[in-house]
Short mmCIF file of C-alpha atoms and ligand atoms in Angstrom, two decimals:
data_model
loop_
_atom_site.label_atom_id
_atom_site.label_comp_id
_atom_site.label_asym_id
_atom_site.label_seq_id
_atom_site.Cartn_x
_atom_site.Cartn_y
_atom_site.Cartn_z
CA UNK A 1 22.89 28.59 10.96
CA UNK A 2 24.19 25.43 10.27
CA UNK A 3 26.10 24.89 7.14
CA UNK A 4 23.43 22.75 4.84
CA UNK A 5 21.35 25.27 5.91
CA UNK A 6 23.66 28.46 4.32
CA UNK A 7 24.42 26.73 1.44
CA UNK A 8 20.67 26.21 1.02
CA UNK A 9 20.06 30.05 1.07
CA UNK A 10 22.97 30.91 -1.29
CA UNK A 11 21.87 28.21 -3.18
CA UNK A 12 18.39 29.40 -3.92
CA UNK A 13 19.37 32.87 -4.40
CA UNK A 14 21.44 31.25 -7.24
CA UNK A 15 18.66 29.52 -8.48
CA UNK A 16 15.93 32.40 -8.21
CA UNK A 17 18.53 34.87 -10.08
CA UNK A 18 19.75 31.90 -12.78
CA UNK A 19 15.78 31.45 -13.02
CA UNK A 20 14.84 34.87 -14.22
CA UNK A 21 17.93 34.80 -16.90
CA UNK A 22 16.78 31.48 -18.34
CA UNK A 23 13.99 29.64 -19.85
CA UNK A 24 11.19 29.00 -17.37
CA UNK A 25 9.86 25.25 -18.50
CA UNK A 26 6.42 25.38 -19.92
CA UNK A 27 4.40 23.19 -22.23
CA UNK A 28 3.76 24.99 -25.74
CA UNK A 29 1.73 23.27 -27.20
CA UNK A 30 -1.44 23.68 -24.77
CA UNK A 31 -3.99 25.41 -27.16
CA UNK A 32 -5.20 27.24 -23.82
CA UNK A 33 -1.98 29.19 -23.67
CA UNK A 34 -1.44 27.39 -20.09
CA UNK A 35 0.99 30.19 -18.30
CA UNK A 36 4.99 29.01 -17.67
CA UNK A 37 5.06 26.98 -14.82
CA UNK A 38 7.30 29.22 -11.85
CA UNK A 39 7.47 26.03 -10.19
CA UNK A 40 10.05 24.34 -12.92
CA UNK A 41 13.24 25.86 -13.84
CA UNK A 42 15.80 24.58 -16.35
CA UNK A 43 19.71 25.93 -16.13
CA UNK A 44 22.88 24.54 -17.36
CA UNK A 45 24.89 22.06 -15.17
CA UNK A 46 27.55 21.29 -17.06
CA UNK A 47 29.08 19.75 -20.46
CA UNK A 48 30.49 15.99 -21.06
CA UNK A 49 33.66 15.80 -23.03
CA UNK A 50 32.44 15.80 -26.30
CA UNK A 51 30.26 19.13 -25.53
CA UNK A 52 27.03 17.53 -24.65
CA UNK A 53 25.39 19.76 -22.69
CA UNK A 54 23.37 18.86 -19.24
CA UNK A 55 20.73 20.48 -17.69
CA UNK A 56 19.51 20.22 -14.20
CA UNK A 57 15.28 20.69 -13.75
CA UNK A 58 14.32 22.14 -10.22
CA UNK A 59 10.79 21.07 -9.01
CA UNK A 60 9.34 23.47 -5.96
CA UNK A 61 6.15 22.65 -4.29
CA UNK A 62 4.09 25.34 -2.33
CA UNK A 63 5.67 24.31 0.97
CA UNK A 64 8.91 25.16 0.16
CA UNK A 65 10.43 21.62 -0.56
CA UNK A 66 12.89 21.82 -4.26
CA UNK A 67 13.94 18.52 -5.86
CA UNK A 68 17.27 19.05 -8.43
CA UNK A 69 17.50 16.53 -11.37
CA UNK A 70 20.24 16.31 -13.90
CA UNK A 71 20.00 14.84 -17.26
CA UNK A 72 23.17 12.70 -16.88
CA UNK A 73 21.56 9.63 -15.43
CA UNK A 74 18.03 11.25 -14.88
CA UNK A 75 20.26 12.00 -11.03
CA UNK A 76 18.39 13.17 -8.12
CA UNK A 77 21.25 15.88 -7.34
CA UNK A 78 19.14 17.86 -4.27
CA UNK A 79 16.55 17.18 -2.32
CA UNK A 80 15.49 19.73 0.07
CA UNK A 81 13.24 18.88 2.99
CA UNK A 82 11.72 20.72 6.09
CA UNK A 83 12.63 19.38 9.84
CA UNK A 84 10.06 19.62 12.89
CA UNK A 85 11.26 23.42 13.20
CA UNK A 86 10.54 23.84 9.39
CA UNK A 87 14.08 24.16 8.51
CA UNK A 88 14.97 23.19 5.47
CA UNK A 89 18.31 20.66 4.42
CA UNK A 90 19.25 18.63 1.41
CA UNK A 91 18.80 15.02 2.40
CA UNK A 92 20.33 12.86 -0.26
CA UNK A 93 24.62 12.50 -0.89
CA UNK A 94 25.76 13.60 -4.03
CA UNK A 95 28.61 16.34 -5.53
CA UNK A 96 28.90 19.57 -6.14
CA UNK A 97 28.81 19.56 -9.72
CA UNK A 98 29.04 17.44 -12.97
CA UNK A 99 32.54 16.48 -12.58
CA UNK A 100 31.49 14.84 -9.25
CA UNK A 101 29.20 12.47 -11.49
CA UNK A 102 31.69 11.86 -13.96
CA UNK A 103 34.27 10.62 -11.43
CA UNK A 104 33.95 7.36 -8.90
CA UNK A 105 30.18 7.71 -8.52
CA UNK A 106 28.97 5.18 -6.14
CA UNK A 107 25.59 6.09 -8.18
CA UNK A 108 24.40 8.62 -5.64
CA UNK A 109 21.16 9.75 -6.82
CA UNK A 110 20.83 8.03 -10.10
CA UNK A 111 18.45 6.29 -12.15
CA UNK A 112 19.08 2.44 -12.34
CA UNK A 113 19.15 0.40 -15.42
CA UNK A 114 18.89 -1.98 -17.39
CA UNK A 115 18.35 -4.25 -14.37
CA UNK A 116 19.33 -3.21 -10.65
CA UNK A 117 21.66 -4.67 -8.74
CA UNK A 118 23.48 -8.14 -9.57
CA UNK A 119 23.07 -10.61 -12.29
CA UNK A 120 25.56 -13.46 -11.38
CA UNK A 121 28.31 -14.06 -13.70
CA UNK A 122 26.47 -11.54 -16.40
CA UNK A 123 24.88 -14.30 -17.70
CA UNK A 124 21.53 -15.47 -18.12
CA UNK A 125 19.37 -17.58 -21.07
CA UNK A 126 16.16 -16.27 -22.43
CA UNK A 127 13.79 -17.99 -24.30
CA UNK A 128 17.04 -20.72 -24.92
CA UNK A 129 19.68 -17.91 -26.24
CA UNK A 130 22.55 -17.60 -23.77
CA UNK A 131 23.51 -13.34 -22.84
CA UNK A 132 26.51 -12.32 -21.54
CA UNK A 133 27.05 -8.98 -19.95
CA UNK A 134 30.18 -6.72 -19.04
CA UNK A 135 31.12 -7.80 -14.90
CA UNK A 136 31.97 -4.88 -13.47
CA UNK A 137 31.35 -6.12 -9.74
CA UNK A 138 33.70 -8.79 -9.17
CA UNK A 139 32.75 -11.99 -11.17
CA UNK A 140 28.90 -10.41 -11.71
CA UNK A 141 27.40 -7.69 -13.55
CA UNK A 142 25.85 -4.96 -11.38
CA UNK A 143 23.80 -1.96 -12.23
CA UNK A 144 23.28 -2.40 -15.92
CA UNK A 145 26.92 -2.79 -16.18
CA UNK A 146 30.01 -0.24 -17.28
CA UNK A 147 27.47 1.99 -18.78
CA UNK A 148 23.84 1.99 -17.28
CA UNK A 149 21.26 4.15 -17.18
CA UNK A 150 23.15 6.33 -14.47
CA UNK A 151 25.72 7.47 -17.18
CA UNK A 152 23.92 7.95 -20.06
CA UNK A 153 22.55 11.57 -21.36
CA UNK A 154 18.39 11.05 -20.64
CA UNK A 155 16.31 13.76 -22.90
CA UNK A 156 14.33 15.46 -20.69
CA UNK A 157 10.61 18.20 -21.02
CA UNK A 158 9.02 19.75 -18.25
CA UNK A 159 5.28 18.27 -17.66
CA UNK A 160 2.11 19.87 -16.28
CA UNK A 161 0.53 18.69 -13.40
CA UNK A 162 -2.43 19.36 -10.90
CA UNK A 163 -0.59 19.21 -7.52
CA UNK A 164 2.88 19.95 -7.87
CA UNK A 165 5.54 20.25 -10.31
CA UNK A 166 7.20 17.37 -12.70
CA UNK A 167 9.85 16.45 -15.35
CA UNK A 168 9.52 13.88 -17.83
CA UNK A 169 13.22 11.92 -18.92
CA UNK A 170 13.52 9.74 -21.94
CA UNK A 171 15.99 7.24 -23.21
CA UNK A 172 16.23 4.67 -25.98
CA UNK A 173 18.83 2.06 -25.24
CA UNK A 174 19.78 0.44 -28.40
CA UNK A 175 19.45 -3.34 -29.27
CA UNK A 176 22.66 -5.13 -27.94
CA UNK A 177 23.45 -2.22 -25.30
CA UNK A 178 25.94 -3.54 -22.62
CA UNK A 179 24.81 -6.92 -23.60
CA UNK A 180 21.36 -7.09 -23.36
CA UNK A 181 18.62 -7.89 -25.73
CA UNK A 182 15.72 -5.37 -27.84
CA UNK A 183 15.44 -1.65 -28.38
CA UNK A 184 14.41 -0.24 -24.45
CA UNK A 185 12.54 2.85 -24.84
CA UNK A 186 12.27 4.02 -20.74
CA UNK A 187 10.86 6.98 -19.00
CA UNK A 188 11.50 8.33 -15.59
CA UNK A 189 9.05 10.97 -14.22
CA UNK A 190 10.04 12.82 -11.25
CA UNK A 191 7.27 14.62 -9.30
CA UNK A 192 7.34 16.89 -6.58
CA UNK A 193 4.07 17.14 -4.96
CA UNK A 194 2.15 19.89 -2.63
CA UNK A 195 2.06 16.99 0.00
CA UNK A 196 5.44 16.98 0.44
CA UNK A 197 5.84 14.09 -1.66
CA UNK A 198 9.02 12.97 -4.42
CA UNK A 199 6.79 10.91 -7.02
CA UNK A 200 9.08 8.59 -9.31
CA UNK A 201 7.45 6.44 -12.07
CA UNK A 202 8.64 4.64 -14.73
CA UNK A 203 7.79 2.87 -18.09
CA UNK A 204 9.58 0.80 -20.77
CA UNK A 205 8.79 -0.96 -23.58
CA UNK A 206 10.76 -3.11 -26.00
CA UNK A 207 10.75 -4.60 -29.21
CA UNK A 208 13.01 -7.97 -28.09
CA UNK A 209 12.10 -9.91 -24.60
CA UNK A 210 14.59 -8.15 -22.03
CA UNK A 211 15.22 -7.96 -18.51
CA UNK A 212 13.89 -4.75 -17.21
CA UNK A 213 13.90 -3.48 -13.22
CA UNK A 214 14.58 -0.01 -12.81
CA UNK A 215 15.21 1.63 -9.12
CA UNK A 216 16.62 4.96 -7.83
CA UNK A 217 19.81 4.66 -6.04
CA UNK A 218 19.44 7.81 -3.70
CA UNK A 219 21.73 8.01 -0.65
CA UNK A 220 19.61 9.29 2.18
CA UNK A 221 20.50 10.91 5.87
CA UNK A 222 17.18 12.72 7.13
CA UNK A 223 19.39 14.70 9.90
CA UNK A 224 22.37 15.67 7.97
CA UNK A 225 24.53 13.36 10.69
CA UNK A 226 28.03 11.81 10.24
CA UNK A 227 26.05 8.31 9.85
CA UNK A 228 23.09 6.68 10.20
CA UNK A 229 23.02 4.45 12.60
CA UNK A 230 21.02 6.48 14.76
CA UNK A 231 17.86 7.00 12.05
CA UNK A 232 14.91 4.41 13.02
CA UNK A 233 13.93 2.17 10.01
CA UNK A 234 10.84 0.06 9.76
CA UNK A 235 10.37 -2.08 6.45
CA UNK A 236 7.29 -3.64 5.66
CA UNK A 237 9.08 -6.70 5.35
CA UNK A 238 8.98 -10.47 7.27
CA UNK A 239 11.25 -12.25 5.04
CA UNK A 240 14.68 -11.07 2.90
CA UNK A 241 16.54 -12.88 0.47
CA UNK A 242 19.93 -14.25 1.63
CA UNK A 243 23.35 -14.05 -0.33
CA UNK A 244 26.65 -15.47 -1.06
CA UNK A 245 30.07 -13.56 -0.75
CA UNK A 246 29.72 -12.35 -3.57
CA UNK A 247 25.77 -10.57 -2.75
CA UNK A 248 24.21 -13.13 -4.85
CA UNK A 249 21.04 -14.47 -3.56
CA UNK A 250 21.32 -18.24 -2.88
CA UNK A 251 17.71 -18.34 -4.07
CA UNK A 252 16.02 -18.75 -0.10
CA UNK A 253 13.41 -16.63 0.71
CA UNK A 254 14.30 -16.40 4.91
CA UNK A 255 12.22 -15.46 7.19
CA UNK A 256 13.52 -12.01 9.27
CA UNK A 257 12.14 -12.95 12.25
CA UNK A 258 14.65 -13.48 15.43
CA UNK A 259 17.57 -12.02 12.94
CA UNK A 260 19.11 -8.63 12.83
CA UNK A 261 17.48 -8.57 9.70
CA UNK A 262 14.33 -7.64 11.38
CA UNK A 263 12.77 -4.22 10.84
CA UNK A 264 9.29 -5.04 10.89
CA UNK A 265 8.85 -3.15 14.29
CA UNK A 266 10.90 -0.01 13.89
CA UNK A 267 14.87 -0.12 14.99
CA UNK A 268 17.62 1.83 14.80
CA UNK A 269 19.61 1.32 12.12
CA UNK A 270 23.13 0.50 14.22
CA UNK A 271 21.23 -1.39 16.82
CA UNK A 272 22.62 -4.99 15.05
CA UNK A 273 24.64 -3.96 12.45
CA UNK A 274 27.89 -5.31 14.31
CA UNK A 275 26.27 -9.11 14.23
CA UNK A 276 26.20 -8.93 10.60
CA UNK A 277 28.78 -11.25 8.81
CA UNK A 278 31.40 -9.84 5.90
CA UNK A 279 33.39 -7.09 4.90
CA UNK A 280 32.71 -4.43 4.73
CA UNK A 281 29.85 -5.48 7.03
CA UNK A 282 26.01 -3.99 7.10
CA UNK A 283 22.99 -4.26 5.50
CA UNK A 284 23.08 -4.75 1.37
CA UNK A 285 20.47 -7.05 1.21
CA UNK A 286 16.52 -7.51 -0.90
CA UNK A 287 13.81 -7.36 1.27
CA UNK A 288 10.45 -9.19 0.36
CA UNK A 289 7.51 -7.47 0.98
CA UNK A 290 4.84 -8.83 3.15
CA UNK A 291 2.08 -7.40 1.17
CA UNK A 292 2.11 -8.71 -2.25
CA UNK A 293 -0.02 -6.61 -3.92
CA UNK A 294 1.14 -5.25 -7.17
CA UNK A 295 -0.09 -1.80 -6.45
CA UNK A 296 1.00 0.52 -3.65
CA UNK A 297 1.89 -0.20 -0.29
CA UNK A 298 4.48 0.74 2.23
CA UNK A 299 7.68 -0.26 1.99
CA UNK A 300 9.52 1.96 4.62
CA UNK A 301 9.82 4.14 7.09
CA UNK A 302 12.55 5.82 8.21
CA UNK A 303 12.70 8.76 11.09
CA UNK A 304 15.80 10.83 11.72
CA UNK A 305 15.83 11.40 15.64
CA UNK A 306 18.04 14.79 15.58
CA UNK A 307 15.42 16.36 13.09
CA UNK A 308 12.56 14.80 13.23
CA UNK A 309 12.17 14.56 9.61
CA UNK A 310 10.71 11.19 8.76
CA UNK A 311 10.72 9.49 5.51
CA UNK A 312 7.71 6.86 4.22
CA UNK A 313 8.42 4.39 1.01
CA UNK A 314 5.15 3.38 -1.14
CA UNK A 315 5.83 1.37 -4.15
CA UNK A 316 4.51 -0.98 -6.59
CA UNK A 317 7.68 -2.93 -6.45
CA UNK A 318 7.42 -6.61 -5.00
CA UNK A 319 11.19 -5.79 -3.07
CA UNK A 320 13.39 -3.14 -1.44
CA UNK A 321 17.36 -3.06 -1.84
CA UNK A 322 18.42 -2.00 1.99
CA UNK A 323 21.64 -0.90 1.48
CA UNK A 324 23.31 1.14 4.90
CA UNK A 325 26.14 2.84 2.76
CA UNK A 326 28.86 0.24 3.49
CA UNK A 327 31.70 0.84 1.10
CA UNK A 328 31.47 4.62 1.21
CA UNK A 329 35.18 4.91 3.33
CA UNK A 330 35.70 8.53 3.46
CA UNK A 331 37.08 8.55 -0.12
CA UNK A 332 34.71 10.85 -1.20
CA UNK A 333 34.18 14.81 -0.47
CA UNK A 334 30.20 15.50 -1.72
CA UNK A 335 28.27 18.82 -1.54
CA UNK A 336 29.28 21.06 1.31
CA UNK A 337 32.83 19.53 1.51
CA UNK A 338 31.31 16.94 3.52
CA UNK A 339 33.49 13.60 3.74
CA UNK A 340 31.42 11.14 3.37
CA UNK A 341 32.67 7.76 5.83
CA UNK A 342 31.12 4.38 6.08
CA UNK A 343 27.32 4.44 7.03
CA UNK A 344 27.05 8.40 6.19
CA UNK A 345 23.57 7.38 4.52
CA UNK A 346 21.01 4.77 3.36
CA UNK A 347 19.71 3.48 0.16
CA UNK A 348 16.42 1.95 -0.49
CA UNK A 349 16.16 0.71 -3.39
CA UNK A 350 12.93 -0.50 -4.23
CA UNK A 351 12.54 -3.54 -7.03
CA UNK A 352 12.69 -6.47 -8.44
CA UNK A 353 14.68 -9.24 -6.07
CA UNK A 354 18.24 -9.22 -7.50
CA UNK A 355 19.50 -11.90 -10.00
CA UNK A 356 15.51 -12.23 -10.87
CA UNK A 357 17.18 -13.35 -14.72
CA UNK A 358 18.43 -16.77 -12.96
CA UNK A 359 15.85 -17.54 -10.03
CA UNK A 360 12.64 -18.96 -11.70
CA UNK A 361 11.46 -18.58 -7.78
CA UNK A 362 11.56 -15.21 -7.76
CA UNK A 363 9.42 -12.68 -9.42
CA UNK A 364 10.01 -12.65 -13.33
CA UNK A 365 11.83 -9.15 -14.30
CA UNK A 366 10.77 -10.39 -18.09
CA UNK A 367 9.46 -7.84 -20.59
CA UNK A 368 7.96 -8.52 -23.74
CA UNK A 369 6.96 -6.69 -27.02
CA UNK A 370 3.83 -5.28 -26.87
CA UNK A 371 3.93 -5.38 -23.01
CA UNK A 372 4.99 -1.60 -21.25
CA UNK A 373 7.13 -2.22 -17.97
CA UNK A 374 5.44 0.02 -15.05
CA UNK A 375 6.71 0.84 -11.75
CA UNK A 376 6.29 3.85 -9.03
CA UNK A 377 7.48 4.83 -5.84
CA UNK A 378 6.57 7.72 -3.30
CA UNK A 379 8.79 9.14 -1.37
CA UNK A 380 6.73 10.92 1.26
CA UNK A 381 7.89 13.24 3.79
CA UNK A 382 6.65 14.19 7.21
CA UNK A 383 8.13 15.44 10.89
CA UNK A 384 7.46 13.52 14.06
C1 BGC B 401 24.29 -2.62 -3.82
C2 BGC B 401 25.59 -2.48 -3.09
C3 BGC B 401 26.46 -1.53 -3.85
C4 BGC B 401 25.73 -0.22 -3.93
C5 BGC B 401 26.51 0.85 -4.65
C6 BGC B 401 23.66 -1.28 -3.90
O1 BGC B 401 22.47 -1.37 -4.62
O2 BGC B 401 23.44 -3.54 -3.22
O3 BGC B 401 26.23 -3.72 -2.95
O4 BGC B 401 27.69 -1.37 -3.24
O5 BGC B 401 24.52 -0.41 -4.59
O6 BGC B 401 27.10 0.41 -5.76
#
């Protein structure tokens, strides 16, 4: 038994007997009485300084998969996923416990906001009125800055649904929060469906014009391998949006083709990745879409050879962040005591092309009052 798949087992018998001590999530107010949902369970994970306490919500579908979601940055903590021989790993990076998150997160797992990824020199001008935000990237602001929506406390209710489990999280960001305009009121629901599916949507709305793109920022390694470099990726995607040394985008939309840039006919992920230029070197760059429909289409697909588990990306998003883990350096000891070194996983963060805020070019990331921000990506898994 390999060790992901142990700690899996003690795990769940941790979960199953924490379960039947505590509060199984269920929706009151149904006048039909609707019976507590076994598929949801709520237990403490852990307290912030000044006592706030944070619960983790554990989704199950009827195939066995379990998603783990903290309300300290609405994180995706666990995600656990069958291989061809129906074993069953977690397949996203994160820590053991809340102190993990607390520390030098390099936001495994968490909900991304205000706006994801850069904003060049945390400035930009709406409607004539110049913002400036905290840089906590070098000279730009990245990730809604010191404190985005990955360290903030989200408010979070368990939510019925037809075909498979979910959890609803809330947060108001206040006028003014790490610079940026209007009262945000955001929602993040995380589903797990019976077709093996992680469901994430989310809403805002605002009472000032604001930028808004949300992602998730979930570190992904289908096999449970040192690295990645092995898993084959397709994106849906012919051209990408270049950037400067400081992974700004010089405001080109370049085509992929006859670059190591181009997945649109599935690669392995280290099958180029030495002709890319910089340091730390590998992929951290926006990917454009070829289909530019606002509603769902494929964005990914990723296939870990040693499993077989394979991973497909739907979203409504008009761009996907590929980012091949570049700066993790084996500074960092996750779940399972695993070290985690340069290229131990992959992000895809679908969105909104960075620096949207000062590239009239690209797709506006502007929300309005009286407008509600929507976005969704599926997360669907399968074995081949
Ligand atoms: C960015 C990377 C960054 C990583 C973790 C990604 O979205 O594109 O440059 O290092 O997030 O912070």
């Amino acid at each position: 038994m390999n060790p992901k798949t142990f700690s899996y087992w003690t795990s769940s018998t941790l979960l199953i007997s924490l379960a039947s001590l505590s509060f199984v999530a269920a929706k009151s107010s149904s006048p039909t009485q609707t019976p507590p949902n076994p598929q949801i369970t709520k237990n403490p994970y852990g307290q912030l300084a000044d006592g706030t306490r944070i619960d983790s919500y554990t989704l199950k579908n009827k195939n066995g998969m379990a998603a783990r979601i903290i309300t300290y940055g609405a994180i995706l903590t666990e995600l656990w996923v069958p291989d061809r021989q129906g074993q069953f790993a977690d397949v996203v990076l994160g820590f053991e416990n809340l102190e993990g998150y607390l520390g030098e997160s390099p936001y495994f797992g968490a909900t991304i906001g205000r706006v994801a990824n850069r904003i060049a020199n945390g400035k930009f001008t709406l409607d004539g009125k110049e913002y400036t935000l905290a840089t906590n990237n070098g000279p730009n602001s990245l990730h809604g800055g010191n404190q985005g929506f990955d360290k903030v406390v989200w408010e979070a209710e368990p939510l019925e649904v037809a075909n498979g489990s979910a959890v609803k999280f809330n947060y108001l960001s206040p006028d003014g929060e790490e610079g940026y305009p209007g009262n945000l009121n955001t929602t993040v629901v995380y589903t797990l469906t019976d077709d093996n599916e992680l469901k994430i949507e989310y809403t805002a709305e605002t009472d000032q014009a604001t930028p808004v793109n949300l992602t998730n920022h979930s570190y992904w390694n289908l096999d449970g391998s040192a690295n990645i470099l092995d898993h084959e990726l397709r994106l849906a995607a012919d051209h990408y949006t270049p950037v400067d040394e400081t992974l700004i985008p010089t405001g080109e939309i370049a085509p992929v083709a006859g670059t190591p840039m181009d997945f649109t006919r599935p690669q392995t992920i280290g099958s180029r990745i030495d002709q890319l230029q910089g340091d730390p070197g590998g992929y951290d760059h926006n990917y454009v879409l070829t289909d530019k429909k606002p509603s769902m289409k494929l964005a990914a697909r990723v296939r870990g050879p040693q499993s077989g588990r394979v991973m497909e990306v739907r979203t409504t998003e008009p761009g996907v962040q590929f980012y091949s883990g570049n700066f993790l350096d084996g500074t960092i000891t996750g779940k399972y005591g695993q070290v985690y070194q340069k290229h131990a996983a992959f992000c895809l963060e679908t969105q909104h092309f960075p620096d949207a805020v000062n590239h009239p070019n690209f797709p506006s990331i502007i929300l309005r009052p009286g407008a509600t921000y929507q976005s969704m990506s599926v997360y669907k898994f399968l074995t081949d």
